[in-house]
Amino acid sequence: MPDQRHPPGHRQTGTAELKLPNGKKVELPVYAATLGADVIDVQQLIKAGYYTYDPGFMSTASCSSDITYIDGAKGELLHRGYPIEQLAERCGFLEVAHLLFHGSLPNRVEKTEFDRRIRYHTMVSEKVGQFMRAFDSTAHPMAMLICTIGALAAFYHEGSDVGLVDSRYDNALRLIAKVPTLAAMSYKNSIGQPYMYPQNSFSFVENILYMMFGTPAEDYRPDKRVVKALETILVLHADHEQNASTSTVRLAGSTNANPYACVSAGVASLWGPAHGGANEAVLAMLDEIGSVKNIKPFLKGIRDKSSGKRLMGFGHRVYKNYDPRAKVMRKICHDLLPRLQQEGEEMDESLQIAMELEKIALNDDYYVKRNLYPNIDFYSGIVLRAIGIPNPMFTAIFAIARTVGWVSHWRELHSDPEFRIGRPRQLYEGSKKRSVPARGAAKKKAKKAR
Ligand code: CMC
């Protein structure tokens, strides 16, 4: 299966002239983007003896890509050109996975074939289950995932043949298929229940629920509304351009590392509360607030920078308008939760606190001035909790979805004509060159002084 990548060469639309401190001028090519900002190619600056400085990559395009486009000012997210709202409404997770992975939405035949291929790979070696059992039941699922996804490299040696297109394809599919199995196993390990083998008569999403909540003692049929909500959550999280974890996978991949090791690195990066770990952190924060009456003092505490606290689930590096994924997730929250409540499920107070928090924060000049809007994680944690996913599994669910994005970017990287190892430089501000004192010199100096 060929990787999807356009032929070499960018469309140059002009040049940008840069005057250097030594008076020399450099002409830098400007390339057209299909959508969004054009980029200035600074590669030749090194020949003039300069690097660019951009901590946090605020204005740096680390690669060119055909997969996902975000317009942060408009609050727009497109996968291969399709708006996320439409994908969430009209497509299942594996259709979106096909889109990201292959570049097009599948027709009926392609969909069946893609599904079949993924299902074929859902099992993992029994030995992986044994590694998992070695973890204490208090181990966080993300810690177990990092370890066991990386461990798959020990079972698929051909994964290291990253130069082979077919090997890249097979191992990327294996990752999409096996990460849910490992995630569910990590949960079963933490509650001391037997692992449930994947049941391939179930759909991809049903299988996740079955492997997490089924037991050998009883028949398990996932609730259709829960399946639908989880399917949408996976679609919304499937990819997000060059975010921290995807950039981590790309950087690891640029060394020709084994794909299981690269995705394991991606999971590590995702875990942080500034990124995918935010969904778990939002719920912890809502629990900490505890009641609607505590919101105002809590927000006051956040304004005080010395507290080091942030309003979890608010703000985004790219969106300076409402996160379009959060809009979809907010709607699910409002549709699903009252229905569950009508059926006797306990309405979680966290939703009420979240709604009130959103209202107050969106009218607070601290958040207005900084364009801080709720992001996807503000709502995803609440929905995940409502459908019965335990808090420590929230980020693992995110990882299941984002694996599709990671492997799509990893394949794109490997088929990129500009592929080379990622190796940033730095602004060195340390000591100038100096000599290590000769052995005993300090003692001799002290003796002489006496
Ligand atoms: N609560 C309070 N203040 C904030 C927040 C927040 N959540 N986010 C940013 N700020 C303030 C920040 O203190 C700074 O203020 P000032 O200009 O006075 O110094 C200003 O807004 C700009 O912040 P920044 O740190 O330069 O923004 P960033 O683009 O580097 O950070 C972020 C983006 C997502 C890491 C940050 O907004 C954050 O920490 N949010 C909370 C964690 C969160 O919800 N993360 C999930 C992101 S969406 C899911 C995903 O894609 O992974």
PDB file of N, CA, C and O in Angstrom, residues 218-255:
ATOM      1  N   GLU A 218     -20.597 -13.199  32.558  1.00  0.00           N
ATOM      2  CA  GLU A 218     -21.903 -12.758  32.058  1.00  0.00           C
ATOM      3  C   GLU A 218     -21.817 -12.318  30.615  1.00  0.00           C
ATOM      4  O   GLU A 218     -20.760 -11.930  30.133  1.00  0.00           O
ATOM      5  N   ASP A 219     -22.984 -12.343  29.976  1.00  0.00           N
ATOM      6  CA  ASP A 219     -23.076 -11.798  28.624  1.00  0.00           C
ATOM      7  C   ASP A 219     -22.960 -10.285  28.702  1.00  0.00           C
ATOM      8  O   ASP A 219     -23.484  -9.692  29.648  1.00  0.00           O
ATOM      9  N   TYR A 220     -22.284  -9.682  27.770  1.00  0.00           N
ATOM     10  CA  TYR A 220     -22.198  -8.214  27.811  1.00  0.00           C
ATOM     11  C   TYR A 220     -22.613  -7.647  26.458  1.00  0.00           C
ATOM     12  O   TYR A 220     -22.080  -8.053  25.415  1.00  0.00           O
ATOM     13  N   ARG A 221     -23.565  -6.763  26.472  1.00  0.00           N
ATOM     14  CA  ARG A 221     -24.000  -6.070  25.251  1.00  0.00           C
ATOM     15  C   ARG A 221     -23.843  -4.579  25.482  1.00  0.00           C
ATOM     16  O   ARG A 221     -24.508  -4.017  26.367  1.00  0.00           O
ATOM     17  N   PRO A 222     -22.964  -3.914  24.760  1.00  0.00           N
ATOM     18  CA  PRO A 222     -22.792  -2.479  25.027  1.00  0.00           C
ATOM     19  C   PRO A 222     -24.062  -1.684  24.710  1.00  0.00           C
ATOM     20  O   PRO A 222     -24.755  -2.002  23.743  1.00  0.00           O
ATOM     21  N   ASP A 223     -24.320  -0.675  25.542  1.00  0.00           N
ATOM     22  CA  ASP A 223     -25.459   0.228  25.349  1.00  0.00           C
ATOM     23  C   ASP A 223     -25.220   1.062  24.077  1.00  0.00           C
ATOM     24  O   ASP A 223     -24.159   1.663  23.909  1.00  0.00           O
ATOM     25  N   LYS A 224     -26.227   1.098  23.201  1.00  0.00           N
ATOM     26  CA  LYS A 224     -26.067   1.763  21.896  1.00  0.00           C
ATOM     27  C   LYS A 224     -25.729   3.253  22.020  1.00  0.00           C
ATOM     28  O   LYS A 224     -24.935   3.786  21.255  1.00  0.00           O
ATOM     29  N   ARG A 225     -26.339   3.926  23.026  1.00  0.00           N
ATOM     30  CA  ARG A 225     -26.070   5.365  23.170  1.00  0.00           C
ATOM     31  C   ARG A 225     -24.632   5.601  23.627  1.00  0.00           C
ATOM     32  O   ARG A 225     -23.979   6.556  23.237  1.00  0.00           O
ATOM     33  N   VAL A 226     -24.173   4.668  24.455  1.00  0.00           N
ATOM     34  CA  VAL A 226     -22.792   4.785  24.941  1.00  0.00           C
ATOM     35  C   VAL A 226     -21.827   4.556  23.766  1.00  0.00           C
ATOM     36  O   VAL A 226     -20.833   5.274  23.600  1.00  0.00           O
ATOM     37  N   VAL A 227     -22.162   3.563  22.922  1.00  0.00           N
ATOM     38  CA  VAL A 227     -21.315   3.295  21.748  1.00  0.00           C
ATOM     39  C   VAL A 227     -21.256   4.541  20.870  1.00  0.00           C
ATOM     40  O   VAL A 227     -20.198   4.966  20.416  1.00  0.00           O
ATOM     41  N   LYS A 228     -22.413   5.163  20.668  1.00  0.00           N
ATOM     42  CA  LYS A 228     -22.482   6.339  19.781  1.00  0.00           C
ATOM     43  C   LYS A 228     -21.648   7.484  20.356  1.00  0.00           C
ATOM     44  O   LYS A 228     -20.876   8.138  19.640  1.00  0.00           O
ATOM     45  N   ALA A 229     -21.788   7.704  21.681  1.00  0.00           N
ATOM     46  CA  ALA A 229     -21.035   8.798  22.307  1.00  0.00           C
ATOM     47  C   ALA A 229     -19.535   8.529  22.215  1.00  0.00           C
ATOM     48  O   ALA A 229     -18.746   9.421  21.868  1.00  0.00           O
ATOM     49  N   LEU A 230     -19.139   7.276  22.479  1.00  0.00           N
ATOM     50  CA  LEU A 230     -17.708   6.959  22.446  1.00  0.00           C
ATOM     51  C   LEU A 230     -17.164   7.057  21.012  1.00  0.00           C
ATOM     52  O   LEU A 230     -16.045   7.537  20.794  1.00  0.00           O
ATOM     53  N   GLU A 231     -17.970   6.652  20.057  1.00  0.00           N
ATOM     54  CA  GLU A 231     -17.561   6.743  18.643  1.00  0.00           C
ATOM     55  C   GLU A 231     -17.263   8.211  18.292  1.00  0.00           C
ATOM     56  O   GLU A 231     -16.237   8.523  17.690  1.00  0.00           O
ATOM     57  N   THR A 232     -18.156   9.108  18.721  1.00  0.00           N
ATOM     58  CA  THR A 232     -17.952  10.532  18.414  1.00  0.00           C
ATOM     59  C   THR A 232     -16.713  11.062  19.135  1.00  0.00           C
ATOM     60  O   THR A 232     -15.931  11.824  18.560  1.00  0.00           O
ATOM     61  N   ILE A 233     -16.532  10.635  20.371  1.00  0.00           N
ATOM     62  CA  ILE A 233     -15.345  11.076  21.118  1.00  0.00           C
ATOM     63  C   ILE A 233     -14.079  10.651  20.355  1.00  0.00           C
ATOM     64  O   ILE A 233     -13.135  11.433  20.194  1.00  0.00           O
ATOM     65  N   LEU A 234     -14.075   9.425  19.845  1.00  0.00           N
ATOM     66  CA  LEU A 234     -12.886   8.941  19.120  1.00  0.00           C
ATOM     67  C   LEU A 234     -12.676   9.744  17.834  1.00  0.00           C
ATOM     68  O   LEU A 234     -11.559  10.126  17.506  1.00  0.00           O
ATOM     69  N   VAL A 235     -13.771  10.019  17.123  1.00  0.00           N
ATOM     70  CA  VAL A 235     -13.646  10.806  15.879  1.00  0.00           C
ATOM     71  C   VAL A 235     -13.035  12.177  16.202  1.00  0.00           C
ATOM     72  O   VAL A 235     -12.115  12.641  15.528  1.00  0.00           O
ATOM     73  N   LEU A 236     -13.534  12.800  17.268  1.00  0.00           N
ATOM     74  CA  LEU A 236     -13.073  14.163  17.605  1.00  0.00           C
ATOM     75  C   LEU A 236     -11.609  14.206  18.023  1.00  0.00           C
ATOM     76  O   LEU A 236     -10.952  15.235  17.900  1.00  0.00           O
ATOM     77  N   HIS A 237     -11.107  13.075  18.529  1.00  0.00           N
ATOM     78  CA  HIS A 237      -9.723  13.065  19.026  1.00  0.00           C
ATOM     79  C   HIS A 237      -8.724  12.451  18.036  1.00  0.00           C
ATOM     80  O   HIS A 237      -7.534  12.359  18.338  1.00  0.00           O
ATOM     81  N   ALA A 238      -9.206  12.034  16.856  1.00  0.00           N
ATOM     82  CA  ALA A 238      -8.358  11.200  15.984  1.00  0.00           C
ATOM     83  C   ALA A 238      -7.065  11.874  15.515  1.00  0.00           C
ATOM     84  O   ALA A 238      -6.028  11.222  15.404  1.00  0.00           O
ATOM     85  N   ASP A 239      -7.139  13.163  15.226  1.00  0.00           N
ATOM     86  CA  ASP A 239      -5.903  13.840  14.800  1.00  0.00           C
ATOM     87  C   ASP A 239      -6.015  15.325  15.102  1.00  0.00           C
ATOM     88  O   ASP A 239      -7.127  15.863  15.225  1.00  0.00           O
ATOM     89  N   HIS A 240      -4.873  15.985  15.225  1.00  0.00           N
ATOM     90  CA  HIS A 240      -4.919  17.416  15.488  1.00  0.00           C
ATOM     91  C   HIS A 240      -3.622  18.085  15.060  1.00  0.00           C
ATOM     92  O   HIS A 240      -2.969  18.758  15.857  1.00  0.00           O
ATOM     93  N   GLU A 241      -3.263  17.848  13.805  1.00  0.00           N
ATOM     94  CA  GLU A 241      -2.109  18.519  13.207  1.00  0.00           C
ATOM     95  C   GLU A 241      -0.830  18.242  14.005  1.00  0.00           C
ATOM     96  O   GLU A 241      -0.699  17.162  14.565  1.00  0.00           O
ATOM     97  N   GLN A 242       0.069  19.202  14.110  1.00  0.00           N
ATOM     98  CA  GLN A 242       1.397  18.919  14.695  1.00  0.00           C
ATOM     99  C   GLN A 242       1.419  19.199  16.199  1.00  0.00           C
ATOM    100  O   GLN A 242       2.284  19.915  16.712  1.00  0.00           O
ATOM    101  N   ASN A 243       0.460  18.623  16.930  1.00  0.00           N
ATOM    102  CA  ASN A 243       0.420  18.806  18.389  1.00  0.00           C
ATOM    103  C   ASN A 243       1.639  18.142  19.041  1.00  0.00           C
ATOM    104  O   ASN A 243       2.410  17.453  18.371  1.00  0.00           O
ATOM    105  N   ALA A 244       1.767  18.300  20.365  1.00  0.00           N
ATOM    106  CA  ALA A 244       2.996  17.832  21.042  1.00  0.00           C
ATOM    107  C   ALA A 244       3.236  16.332  20.843  1.00  0.00           C
ATOM    108  O   ALA A 244       4.353  15.908  20.534  1.00  0.00           O
ATOM    109  N   SER A 245       2.182  15.511  21.002  1.00  0.00           N
ATOM    110  CA  SER A 245       2.425  14.060  20.901  1.00  0.00           C
ATOM    111  C   SER A 245       2.713  13.642  19.460  1.00  0.00           C
ATOM    112  O   SER A 245       3.570  12.783  19.225  1.00  0.00           O
ATOM    113  N   THR A 246       2.024  14.257  18.500  1.00  0.00           N
ATOM    114  CA  THR A 246       2.281  13.908  17.093  1.00  0.00           C
ATOM    115  C   THR A 246       3.688  14.353  16.701  1.00  0.00           C
ATOM    116  O   THR A 246       4.402  13.634  15.996  1.00  0.00           O
ATOM    117  N   SER A 247       4.078  15.530  17.181  1.00  0.00           N
ATOM    118  CA  SER A 247       5.440  15.990  16.881  1.00  0.00           C
ATOM    119  C   SER A 247       6.461  15.055  17.530  1.00  0.00           C
ATOM    120  O   SER A 247       7.538  14.816  16.977  1.00  0.00           O
ATOM    121  N   THR A 248       6.111  14.516  18.710  1.00  0.00           N
ATOM    122  CA  THR A 248       7.010  13.557  19.371  1.00  0.00           C
ATOM    123  C   THR A 248       7.154  12.302  18.515  1.00  0.00           C
ATOM    124  O   THR A 248       8.275  11.808  18.302  1.00  0.00           O
ATOM    125  N   VAL A 249       6.016  11.791  18.014  1.00  0.00           N
ATOM    126  CA  VAL A 249       6.065  10.590  17.167  1.00  0.00           C
ATOM    127  C   VAL A 249       6.886  10.880  15.914  1.00  0.00           C
ATOM    128  O   VAL A 249       7.726  10.074  15.498  1.00  0.00           O
ATOM    129  N   ARG A 250       6.682  12.050  15.328  1.00  0.00           N
ATOM    130  CA  ARG A 250       7.437  12.391  14.110  1.00  0.00           C
ATOM    131  C   ARG A 250       8.936  12.496  14.409  1.00  0.00           C
ATOM    132  O   ARG A 250       9.762  12.024  13.629  1.00  0.00           O
ATOM    133  N   LEU A 251       9.275  13.121  15.534  1.00  0.00           N
ATOM    134  CA  LEU A 251      10.699  13.298  15.851  1.00  0.00           C
ATOM    135  C   LEU A 251      11.358  11.945  16.101  1.00  0.00           C
ATOM    136  O   LEU A 251      12.448  11.662  15.596  1.00  0.00           O
ATOM    137  N   ALA A 252      10.660  11.087  16.878  1.00  0.00           N
ATOM    138  CA  ALA A 252      11.203   9.747  17.129  1.00  0.00           C
ATOM    139  C   ALA A 252      11.291   8.987  15.800  1.00  0.00           C
ATOM    140  O   ALA A 252      12.294   8.329  15.505  1.00  0.00           O
ATOM    141  N   GLY A 253      10.246   9.125  14.973  1.00  0.00           N
ATOM    142  CA  GLY A 253      10.220   8.429  13.677  1.00  0.00           C
ATOM    143  C   GLY A 253      11.333   8.896  12.749  1.00  0.00           C
ATOM    144  O   GLY A 253      11.825   8.123  11.925  1.00  0.00           O
ATOM    145  N   SER A 254      11.749  10.152  12.917  1.00  0.00           N
ATOM    146  CA  SER A 254      12.767  10.695  12.003  1.00  0.00           C
ATOM    147  C   SER A 254      14.128  10.029  12.202  1.00  0.00           C
ATOM    148  O   SER A 254      15.030  10.177  11.388  1.00  0.00           O
ATOM    149  N   THR A 255      14.282   9.290  13.297  1.00  0.00           N
ATOM    150  CA  THR A 255      15.550   8.573  13.511  1.00  0.00           C
ATOM    151  C   THR A 255      15.470   7.156  12.933  1.00  0.00           C
ATOM    152  O   THR A 255      16.355   6.342  13.157  1.00  0.00           O
TER     153      THR A 255
END
